[in-house]
Amino acid sequence: MKFLSLLPLLGAALALTSCEKVIDYELRETDEKLVVEGLITDQPGPYTVRLTGTTGYLSPGQVPTRDADLVTVTDVEAGVTDTLRRTEAGVYQTTPKLGVGQLNHSYRLLVVRGETRVEATTRLRPCTPIDSIGFTYRTPGNDLVQDSGYYVTVYFREPAGRGDYYRINFYENRAWRNRAELFYFDDELYDGNYGDPEIEGYPVQLHDTVTIELRSLDRPAYDFLNGLATSQYQGGTPFDSPPANAPTNLSGGALGYFGASQVRRVTRVVQ
Amino acid sequence: MLSGLTPGLSALPHGAHAQTAPAAAASVTIKGHLRDAASGEALIGAAVGVKERPGTGAVANEYGFYSLTLPAGTYTLIVQSLGSARQERRVTLVAGQNQTLDVELRADGQQLQEVQVTSEREDQNVRSTAMGTMTLKAAELKKIPALLGEVDVVRAVQLMPGVQTAGEGTGGFYVRGGGVDQNLILLDEATVYNASHLLGFFSVFNADAIKDVNLIKGGIGAEYGGRLASVLDIRMKDGNAKRIAAAGGIGTIASRLTLEGNLGKRGPVDSLGNRAPAPGSWMVAGRRTYADVFFKLASDKSLRDNVLYFYDLNLKANYRLSARDQLFVSGYFGRDASGNKTFGINWGNATGTVRWNHLISDRLFSNTTAIYSDFDYSLGSKIENSAFTWKSHVRDYSLKQDFQWYLNPANTVRFGAIGTLHRFLPGDIKPGAGSYFNRITIKGTDATEVAAYIANEQQITPRLTLNYGLRASGYANVGPGKTYGYNDPSNPDRPTDTTEYKRGEIIKTYGGLEPRLAGTYALNDQASVKASYNRTRQYLHLLSNTTASLPFDVWTPATAVIPAQTANQWAVGYFRNLKDNMFETSVEAYYKTMAGQIDYKDNAQLLLNDRVERTILTGTGRSYGLEFLVRKQRGPLTGWVSYTLSKTERRIGGINGGDWYPVRYDRRHNLAVVGSYQLSSRLNLGANWTYVTGGAVTMPVGKFVYEGTAFPFYSSRNGYRLPDYHRLDLAVTLDDRVKPGRKYAGSWTLSIYNAYNRANPFSIYFREKEDQPGETEAVMTYLFGILPSVTYNFTF
């Protein structure tokens, strides 16, 4: 995946000469949309579905929470439908009725809010285990890094056969470090081989506790994350593809995503 | 242009009487080459008129060749070319004895060191059927203020009416609503696939190696094909056939050197001191940037390891094998490289052309051309465990045969054929030793393209001239390759069946007729109305999801899924010259429809995608506009003012809800003022000013939060505009004092890019205000503030 960082390198010529200034720019606002966020995993529940609304792009402050008349999750294979409990404004949790997420089961979400009916189906795919994680000390002088520190490499055996998609979440001392920068990839490069992606841009220090989560995705979830990441980095420059909304699996004009993942986790202290 | 040019004369005035010869009189053909007296360079477009027969004449072709058939008799031929002193030659044509008359024209009122090869009949603008065209001579090009002193063909083209850019820092140009890949860019007849250096800041054409640049955006002749929107026909200099000469320059970012000279023995010197040209000549021109030389001096180690340069090398030679045969060989090699210790990327074009001019008869001119063109890029990483090299290319092999048949003064017929084999390698990634990467090869299919054309330019009455032609083109996408069927409703991207094609096996064919019509009706000696219609077809697409001129752009042939493109363009125009052809003015209106236009599914991945057709959406486009041009090519003040009012949209299913949307380079208003003023014999001032409506962009219309992070969601496609773009550039050129008997001449040019330091938008993005978290502000980035540079140019 490192070649993806070539573009900025090439753009360095531009960066050398480019300048910035704050301008007044008027953006029209559209009607509010319902945003749904939910994830079923193979880890013990309960699982949460969050509902929020959108705001104008330049509007200050938080997005509003939104309540629904009904939120259900169905385990399609088990034939179980669970009605989620509202635990606080905009937050709905599964009950023990649904049980723990099962590999290769499909899950169906239904959200009813007034006239709006939002549905989505997702599949909990198995995820290859992490073998180990390693740390490599890098300095700006010797490597293509900005800051000195230990850089985390994740080792795993990628199962043969194309069509596997992954996401990595990276925690340093229990804090989720890459909240604002999604790490996701497909098996194009590693298919059937040993995978060794390095977490770029997030050096850790000696004695830090590092947790890496490797999560399985299905293709629509990969496309969604890819769309999110693309929209996040839109600078409106000629290097960008035309901005587009992340392709959701939700119906009814909602934004967000309802997904399912097996979660693999390794924790190690840097020493 | 300099003062003291040819006094105003209405070239080739045409009376109302019939001018063609009665069939009974024995006709005699006089033919030859028109050349510049100083260098022996062919004068493209120079004119031969007959004093005794107003309205009769011939125009020199791309090789300076003319042929004129007249009844036997004695005539005075007027040979002229704008910027040269006209010559009159008395000839007696005897029945049964065809004649050869080569004429050399001396640049008129010019300083010796500035051999300005200008041509064109003075009222060509009004008289010819050509519309939607604009020719720039190298000398004119060099007077336009240049970014960092690098004279640039594409930047000059961007100042012409009907031509848009996608903004500063993007390469390429957009002609009458066509995409950047819809321009046929020819360098000595070889297609140049990527005309950009350094992300589009500079173009690949070294102005020192160029004779002239002709942009055709409407009424495209039948001899051109393969691209939808325009032809940018760039001719390299032939080289000086009379003596060894050199020209060069030392600039702020690059230096240039051109050497040229005669091939074979030079001819004798006549009584006027004119030396007859050698049978051949050669030219070598090189240019290289040297920013990386300064990197080496940097104290910062990471900067010191950086590589960033480009170079161009133009080579050309020609030799007259016999009175009827002339051979031309030309080549171009250019490359960009950038990178550092761990990453590297380089890309470039290589083209080669071999041309053989042969006179089959005094009236039938033949040119046979073999063309090779290659564009490739490669990039690589040297980082342990993930080292790789990535290569990609597109290659063309063409054979072309063109004939020009000077049937009689009223009819010039052009016909010919071309065949091209296109080869594509979209991507081949080889892992380095010890790398865990898999090898990825995206094999491209081949494509063959053939076309034949015939066109006649006929003077029907002294006032009415028509150029009617037909081009027939055929195309086959051939194996080796695979096609996929997609019949899985649950996963429409999963191929359900695969068809394998062997080498040479036809996968898909396209083809059709391309009528080309143009006519001009002279209202009087100084004004005409013109109209044209042309259909063009294109069988290649440039897949690019961005507007920047990135070398990673993927060229793809039309396939079973990706359609061929067609365009229909209608144009009308009114042309009028004022003050003895001192001013050329024109107004043109065009309407163009385009089919087989492509765009991409949202968030499409184009690189290394072996089923890239799954990301492509197809639809139609339309463009219409009004273009005004006032141009002055004589006198101390020269230049032009162009204004374009236009609109370009696309409608593609799956984008913008299937509604029409503006393309990024849709710009309502585009005004360019280009001027050059010869203040004294040594001092020239140049200026250009442009004002363009901001490009169309897509902007966020709201935000939502996912996993605690805010993300934007977007408007209709290109529903917003960047702020308007305007810029003034200035240049001052001071020539050395002329010293008699000295060949060496130098000049200093000071250019100032963006003279009033306008912050022109490169992009707009949004960020959280630093002092007020939660508040978002719009930030505009811009590339160049005021940017002065100095260049020293020399010739000897």
Short mmCIF file of N, CA, C and O in Angstrom, two decimals, chain B residues 31-127:
data_model
loop_
_atom_site.label_atom_id
_atom_site.label_comp_id
_atom_site.label_asym_id
_atom_site.label_seq_id
_atom_site.Cartn_x
_atom_site.Cartn_y
_atom_site.Cartn_z
N LYS B 31 6.12 24.12 -60.72
CA LYS B 31 6.12 23.63 -59.34
C LYS B 31 7.45 23.95 -58.69
O LYS B 31 8.40 24.36 -59.38
N GLY B 32 7.53 23.78 -57.40
CA GLY B 32 8.79 24.02 -56.72
C GLY B 32 8.60 24.14 -55.23
O GLY B 32 7.53 23.80 -54.70
N HIS B 33 9.65 24.58 -54.57
CA HIS B 33 9.61 24.75 -53.12
C HIS B 33 9.81 26.22 -52.78
O HIS B 33 10.58 26.91 -53.43
N LEU B 34 9.13 26.68 -51.75
CA LEU B 34 9.28 28.04 -51.25
C LEU B 34 10.01 27.95 -49.92
O LEU B 34 9.61 27.20 -49.03
N ARG B 35 11.11 28.71 -49.84
CA ARG B 35 11.95 28.58 -48.65
C ARG B 35 12.34 29.95 -48.12
O ARG B 35 12.29 30.94 -48.82
N ASP B 36 12.79 29.93 -46.89
CA ASP B 36 13.35 31.13 -46.29
C ASP B 36 14.78 31.29 -46.77
O ASP B 36 15.55 30.34 -46.80
N ALA B 37 15.13 32.53 -47.13
CA ALA B 37 16.44 32.76 -47.74
C ALA B 37 17.58 32.57 -46.75
O ALA B 37 18.67 32.14 -47.11
N ALA B 38 17.34 32.87 -45.50
CA ALA B 38 18.44 32.80 -44.54
C ALA B 38 18.76 31.38 -44.12
O ALA B 38 19.91 31.00 -43.96
N SER B 39 17.74 30.57 -43.93
CA SER B 39 17.97 29.25 -43.36
C SER B 39 17.63 28.11 -44.30
O SER B 39 18.02 26.98 -44.07
N GLY B 40 16.90 28.41 -45.35
CA GLY B 40 16.46 27.34 -46.24
C GLY B 40 15.26 26.57 -45.71
O GLY B 40 14.85 25.57 -46.29
N GLU B 41 14.70 27.02 -44.58
CA GLU B 41 13.51 26.36 -44.02
C GLU B 41 12.33 26.48 -44.97
O GLU B 41 12.09 27.55 -45.55
N ALA B 42 11.59 25.41 -45.12
CA ALA B 42 10.40 25.45 -45.97
C ALA B 42 9.40 26.45 -45.41
O ALA B 42 9.21 26.54 -44.20
N LEU B 43 8.78 27.22 -46.28
CA LEU B 43 7.78 28.19 -45.86
C LEU B 43 6.38 27.59 -46.02
O LEU B 43 5.82 27.60 -47.11
N ILE B 44 5.88 27.04 -44.93
CA ILE B 44 4.57 26.42 -44.97
C ILE B 44 3.52 27.50 -45.19
O ILE B 44 3.51 28.51 -44.49
N GLY B 45 2.64 27.31 -46.13
CA GLY B 45 1.54 28.24 -46.32
C GLY B 45 1.89 29.49 -47.11
O GLY B 45 1.06 30.39 -47.26
N ALA B 46 3.13 29.60 -47.61
CA ALA B 46 3.46 30.75 -48.46
C ALA B 46 2.67 30.64 -49.77
O ALA B 46 2.25 29.55 -50.16
N ALA B 47 2.46 31.78 -50.42
CA ALA B 47 1.54 31.79 -51.55
C ALA B 47 2.22 32.20 -52.85
O ALA B 47 3.13 33.02 -52.85
N VAL B 48 1.76 31.59 -53.93
CA VAL B 48 2.20 31.97 -55.27
C VAL B 48 0.96 32.46 -56.02
O VAL B 48 -0.01 31.71 -56.17
N GLY B 49 0.98 33.70 -56.45
CA GLY B 49 -0.14 34.24 -57.21
C GLY B 49 0.30 34.57 -58.63
O GLY B 49 1.50 34.64 -58.92
N VAL B 50 -0.68 34.75 -59.51
CA VAL B 50 -0.37 35.08 -60.90
C VAL B 50 -0.94 36.46 -61.18
O VAL B 50 -2.14 36.67 -61.10
N LYS B 51 -0.04 37.40 -61.48
CA LYS B 51 -0.46 38.78 -61.63
C LYS B 51 -1.50 38.94 -62.74
O LYS B 51 -2.48 39.65 -62.60
N GLU B 52 -1.27 38.20 -63.82
CA GLU B 52 -2.15 38.35 -64.97
C GLU B 52 -3.49 37.64 -64.79
O GLU B 52 -4.41 37.84 -65.58
N ARG B 53 -3.58 36.77 -63.82
CA ARG B 53 -4.82 36.01 -63.62
C ARG B 53 -5.24 36.11 -62.16
O ARG B 53 -5.05 35.17 -61.38
N PRO B 54 -5.82 37.24 -61.83
CA PRO B 54 -6.19 37.43 -60.41
C PRO B 54 -7.10 36.30 -59.94
O PRO B 54 -7.96 35.84 -60.68
N GLY B 55 -6.88 35.86 -58.73
CA GLY B 55 -7.70 34.78 -58.19
C GLY B 55 -7.09 33.42 -58.41
O GLY B 55 -7.54 32.44 -57.82
N THR B 56 -6.08 33.34 -59.25
CA THR B 56 -5.43 32.06 -59.47
C THR B 56 -4.16 32.01 -58.63
O THR B 56 -3.40 32.98 -58.57
N GLY B 57 -3.95 30.89 -58.00
CA GLY B 57 -2.74 30.80 -57.19
C GLY B 57 -2.62 29.45 -56.53
O GLY B 57 -3.46 28.57 -56.71
N ALA B 58 -1.54 29.29 -55.78
CA ALA B 58 -1.30 28.05 -55.05
C ALA B 58 -0.70 28.41 -53.70
O ALA B 58 -0.09 29.47 -53.54
N VAL B 59 -0.88 27.51 -52.76
CA VAL B 59 -0.34 27.71 -51.42
C VAL B 59 0.61 26.57 -51.14
O VAL B 59 0.31 25.41 -51.42
N ALA B 60 1.77 26.89 -50.60
CA ALA B 60 2.77 25.85 -50.31
C ALA B 60 2.26 24.92 -49.22
O ALA B 60 1.65 25.36 -48.25
N ASN B 61 2.52 23.63 -49.37
CA ASN B 61 2.04 22.65 -48.40
C ASN B 61 3.00 22.56 -47.20
O ASN B 61 3.87 23.40 -47.02
N GLU B 62 2.82 21.52 -46.39
CA GLU B 62 3.59 21.37 -45.16
C GLU B 62 5.09 21.26 -45.40
O GLU B 62 5.90 21.38 -44.49
N TYR B 63 5.47 20.99 -46.64
CA TYR B 63 6.90 20.84 -46.97
C TYR B 63 7.39 21.99 -47.84
O TYR B 63 8.46 21.93 -48.41
N GLY B 64 6.56 23.03 -47.94
CA GLY B 64 6.93 24.18 -48.75
C GLY B 64 6.75 23.96 -50.25
O GLY B 64 7.14 24.79 -51.06
N PHE B 65 6.12 22.86 -50.63
CA PHE B 65 5.94 22.52 -52.04
C PHE B 65 4.67 23.16 -52.60
O PHE B 65 3.63 23.19 -51.93
N TYR B 66 4.78 23.69 -53.81
CA TYR B 66 3.58 24.19 -54.48
C TYR B 66 3.57 23.64 -55.90
O TYR B 66 4.61 23.24 -56.44
N SER B 67 2.40 23.64 -56.49
CA SER B 67 2.26 23.22 -57.88
C SER B 67 1.11 24.02 -58.47
O SER B 67 0.05 24.14 -57.86
N LEU B 68 1.35 24.60 -59.63
CA LEU B 68 0.37 25.50 -60.25
C LEU B 68 0.31 25.17 -61.73
O LEU B 68 1.34 25.08 -62.40
N THR B 69 -0.90 24.94 -62.23
CA THR B 69 -1.04 24.58 -63.63
C THR B 69 -1.75 25.71 -64.37
O THR B 69 -2.83 26.15 -63.95
N LEU B 70 -1.12 26.18 -65.44
CA LEU B 70 -1.62 27.35 -66.18
C LEU B 70 -1.56 27.06 -67.67
O LEU B 70 -0.75 26.23 -68.11
N PRO B 71 -2.37 27.75 -68.47
CA PRO B 71 -2.21 27.64 -69.91
C PRO B 71 -0.84 28.21 -70.31
O PRO B 71 -0.32 29.09 -69.63
N ALA B 72 -0.29 27.68 -71.37
CA ALA B 72 1.01 28.16 -71.82
C ALA B 72 0.96 29.67 -72.00
O ALA B 72 -0.07 30.24 -72.39
N GLY B 73 2.06 30.35 -71.70
CA GLY B 73 2.07 31.80 -71.82
C GLY B 73 3.13 32.38 -70.91
O GLY B 73 3.86 31.65 -70.23
N THR B 74 3.18 33.71 -70.88
CA THR B 74 4.16 34.38 -70.03
C THR B 74 3.40 35.05 -68.88
O THR B 74 2.38 35.69 -69.08
N TYR B 75 3.92 34.83 -67.70
CA TYR B 75 3.23 35.31 -66.50
C TYR B 75 4.22 35.98 -65.55
O TYR B 75 5.41 35.70 -65.59
N THR B 76 3.65 36.80 -64.69
CA THR B 76 4.43 37.30 -63.57
C THR B 76 3.90 36.60 -62.31
O THR B 76 2.72 36.73 -61.97
N LEU B 77 4.75 35.82 -61.66
CA LEU B 77 4.34 35.15 -60.43
C LEU B 77 4.69 36.03 -59.24
O LEU B 77 5.80 36.58 -59.16
N ILE B 78 3.73 36.19 -58.34
CA ILE B 78 3.98 36.94 -57.11
C ILE B 78 4.13 35.91 -55.99
O ILE B 78 3.19 35.16 -55.71
N VAL B 79 5.30 35.87 -55.38
CA VAL B 79 5.52 34.92 -54.30
C VAL B 79 5.59 35.71 -53.02
O VAL B 79 6.38 36.66 -52.90
N GLN B 80 4.76 35.35 -52.08
CA GLN B 80 4.76 36.14 -50.84
C GLN B 80 4.39 35.32 -49.63
O GLN B 80 3.78 34.25 -49.70
N SER B 81 4.80 35.88 -48.53
CA SER B 81 4.64 35.20 -47.27
C SER B 81 4.69 36.32 -46.24
O SER B 81 5.53 37.21 -46.34
N LEU B 82 3.76 36.30 -45.31
CA LEU B 82 3.68 37.39 -44.35
C LEU B 82 5.00 37.50 -43.60
O LEU B 82 5.56 36.53 -43.14
N GLY B 83 5.52 38.72 -43.54
CA GLY B 83 6.77 38.94 -42.84
C GLY B 83 7.98 38.80 -43.73
O GLY B 83 9.11 38.98 -43.29
N SER B 84 7.76 38.45 -45.00
CA SER B 84 8.87 38.37 -45.94
C SER B 84 8.63 39.38 -47.05
O SER B 84 7.48 39.72 -47.35
N ALA B 85 9.71 39.84 -47.67
CA ALA B 85 9.57 40.73 -48.81
C ALA B 85 9.03 39.91 -49.97
O ALA B 85 9.51 38.81 -50.23
N ARG B 86 8.02 40.42 -50.64
CA ARG B 86 7.46 39.62 -51.71
C ARG B 86 8.36 39.69 -52.94
O ARG B 86 9.13 40.63 -53.13
N GLN B 87 8.28 38.68 -53.75
CA GLN B 87 9.10 38.64 -54.96
C GLN B 87 8.21 38.43 -56.17
O GLN B 87 7.20 37.74 -56.09
N GLU B 88 8.64 39.03 -57.28
CA GLU B 88 7.94 38.79 -58.54
C GLU B 88 8.90 38.06 -59.46
O GLU B 88 10.07 38.41 -59.55
N ARG B 89 8.41 37.04 -60.11
CA ARG B 89 9.23 36.30 -61.05
C ARG B 89 8.51 36.21 -62.38
O ARG B 89 7.32 35.86 -62.43
N ARG B 90 9.23 36.52 -63.41
CA ARG B 90 8.67 36.47 -64.75
C ARG B 90 8.94 35.06 -65.28
O ARG B 90 10.08 34.60 -65.27
N VAL B 91 7.90 34.36 -65.70
CA VAL B 91 8.12 33.01 -66.24
C VAL B 91 7.39 32.87 -67.57
O VAL B 91 6.32 33.45 -67.78
N THR B 92 8.01 32.12 -68.45
CA THR B 92 7.35 31.79 -69.70
C THR B 92 7.12 30.30 -69.74
O THR B 92 8.06 29.50 -69.61
N LEU B 93 5.87 29.93 -69.80
CA LEU B 93 5.52 28.51 -69.80
C LEU B 93 5.25 28.07 -71.23
O LEU B 93 4.39 28.62 -71.90
N VAL B 94 6.03 27.10 -71.65
CA VAL B 94 5.91 26.60 -73.02
C VAL B 94 5.21 25.26 -72.98
O VAL B 94 5.51 24.44 -72.11
N ALA B 95 4.26 25.07 -73.87
CA ALA B 95 3.48 23.83 -73.90
C ALA B 95 4.42 22.63 -73.91
O ALA B 95 5.41 22.61 -74.64
N GLY B 96 4.09 21.66 -73.08
CA GLY B 96 4.88 20.44 -73.08
C GLY B 96 6.14 20.51 -72.24
O GLY B 96 6.88 19.54 -72.13
N GLN B 97 6.43 21.69 -71.67
CA GLN B 97 7.65 21.79 -70.85
C GLN B 97 7.29 22.28 -69.45
O GLN B 97 7.25 23.48 -69.19
N ASN B 98 7.05 21.33 -68.57
CA ASN B 98 6.78 21.71 -67.18
C ASN B 98 8.04 22.30 -66.57
O ASN B 98 9.15 21.94 -66.93
N GLN B 99 7.83 23.20 -65.62
CA GLN B 99 8.98 23.90 -65.06
C GLN B 99 9.07 23.72 -63.56
O GLN B 99 8.08 23.47 -62.88
N THR B 100 10.28 23.89 -63.06
CA THR B 100 10.50 23.92 -61.62
C THR B 100 11.02 25.29 -61.25
O THR B 100 11.94 25.79 -61.89
N LEU B 101 10.39 25.91 -60.26
CA LEU B 101 10.86 27.22 -59.80
C LEU B 101 10.86 27.23 -58.27
O LEU B 101 9.81 27.24 -57.64
N ASP B 102 12.06 27.16 -57.71
CA ASP B 102 12.18 27.28 -56.27
C ASP B 102 12.43 28.75 -55.96
O ASP B 102 13.23 29.40 -56.62
N VAL B 103 11.74 29.27 -54.94
CA VAL B 103 11.91 30.67 -54.61
C VAL B 103 12.27 30.79 -53.14
O VAL B 103 11.70 30.10 -52.29
N GLU B 104 13.25 31.64 -52.89
CA GLU B 104 13.62 31.91 -51.50
C GLU B 104 13.21 33.33 -51.15
O GLU B 104 13.48 34.27 -51.89
N LEU B 105 12.51 33.46 -50.05
CA LEU B 105 12.07 34.79 -49.63
C LEU B 105 12.91 35.25 -48.45
O LEU B 105 13.22 34.48 -47.55
N ARG B 106 13.24 36.54 -48.51
CA ARG B 106 14.06 37.12 -47.46
C ARG B 106 13.14 37.76 -46.44
O ARG B 106 12.18 38.43 -46.79
N ALA B 107 13.44 37.52 -45.20
CA ALA B 107 12.65 38.16 -44.15
C ALA B 107 12.73 39.66 -44.35
O ALA B 107 13.80 40.19 -44.65
N ASP B 108 11.61 40.32 -44.21
CA ASP B 108 11.55 41.72 -44.57
C ASP B 108 11.66 42.60 -43.35
O ASP B 108 10.92 42.46 -42.39
N GLY B 109 12.59 43.55 -43.40
CA GLY B 109 12.70 44.52 -42.30
C GLY B 109 13.07 43.87 -40.98
O GLY B 109 12.81 44.41 -39.93
N GLN B 110 13.67 42.74 -41.06
CA GLN B 110 13.98 42.02 -39.84
C GLN B 110 15.43 42.23 -39.46
O GLN B 110 16.29 42.41 -40.31
N GLN B 111 15.67 42.17 -38.19
CA GLN B 111 17.06 42.12 -37.78
C GLN B 111 17.56 40.71 -38.09
O GLN B 111 16.83 39.76 -38.00
N LEU B 112 18.82 40.66 -38.39
CA LEU B 112 19.35 39.40 -38.88
C LEU B 112 19.23 38.28 -37.86
O LEU B 112 18.99 37.14 -38.21
N GLN B 113 19.43 38.61 -36.59
CA GLN B 113 19.48 37.51 -35.63
C GLN B 113 18.10 36.91 -35.37
O GLN B 113 17.99 35.85 -34.81
N GLU B 114 17.09 37.65 -35.76
CA GLU B 114 15.77 37.10 -35.50
C GLU B 114 15.13 36.66 -36.82
O GLU B 114 14.42 37.39 -37.45
N VAL B 115 15.49 35.48 -37.21
CA VAL B 115 14.97 35.00 -38.47
C VAL B 115 13.55 34.57 -38.22
O VAL B 115 13.27 33.52 -37.68
N GLN B 116 12.67 35.46 -38.58
CA GLN B 116 11.28 35.19 -38.28
C GLN B 116 10.63 34.53 -39.49
O GLN B 116 10.49 35.13 -40.55
N VAL B 117 10.30 33.28 -39.31
CA VAL B 117 9.73 32.56 -40.44
C VAL B 117 8.22 32.71 -40.36
O VAL B 117 7.53 31.90 -39.79
N THR B 118 7.73 33.80 -40.86
CA THR B 118 6.29 33.93 -40.89
C THR B 118 5.83 33.68 -42.31
O THR B 118 6.56 33.94 -43.26
N SER B 119 4.66 33.16 -42.42
CA SER B 119 4.20 32.90 -43.77
C SER B 119 2.72 33.27 -43.85
O SER B 119 2.30 34.19 -43.19
N GLU B 120 2.01 32.60 -44.60
CA GLU B 120 0.58 32.82 -44.81
C GLU B 120 0.36 34.03 -45.70
O GLU B 120 0.91 35.09 -45.50
N ARG B 121 -0.48 33.82 -46.61
CA ARG B 121 -0.92 34.92 -47.43
C ARG B 121 -1.64 35.91 -46.52
O ARG B 121 -2.28 35.53 -45.56
N GLU B 122 -1.54 37.16 -46.84
CA GLU B 122 -2.05 38.15 -45.89
C GLU B 122 -3.55 38.06 -45.67
O GLU B 122 -4.04 38.36 -44.60
N ASP B 123 -4.27 37.69 -46.71
CA ASP B 123 -5.72 37.61 -46.51
C ASP B 123 -6.19 36.16 -46.42
O ASP B 123 -7.34 35.85 -46.62
N GLN B 124 -5.25 35.28 -46.08
CA GLN B 124 -5.56 33.85 -45.91
C GLN B 124 -6.73 33.67 -44.95
O GLN B 124 -7.59 32.83 -45.13
N ASN B 125 -6.71 34.48 -43.91
CA ASN B 125 -7.73 34.41 -42.89
C ASN B 125 -9.13 34.50 -43.48
O ASN B 125 -10.04 33.78 -43.07
N VAL B 126 -9.28 35.37 -44.47
CA VAL B 126 -10.60 35.57 -45.07
C VAL B 126 -10.84 34.59 -46.21
O VAL B 126 -11.93 34.06 -46.37
N ARG B 127 -9.79 34.32 -46.99
CA ARG B 127 -9.99 33.58 -48.22
C ARG B 127 -10.08 32.06 -48.07
O ARG B 127 -10.78 31.39 -48.80
#
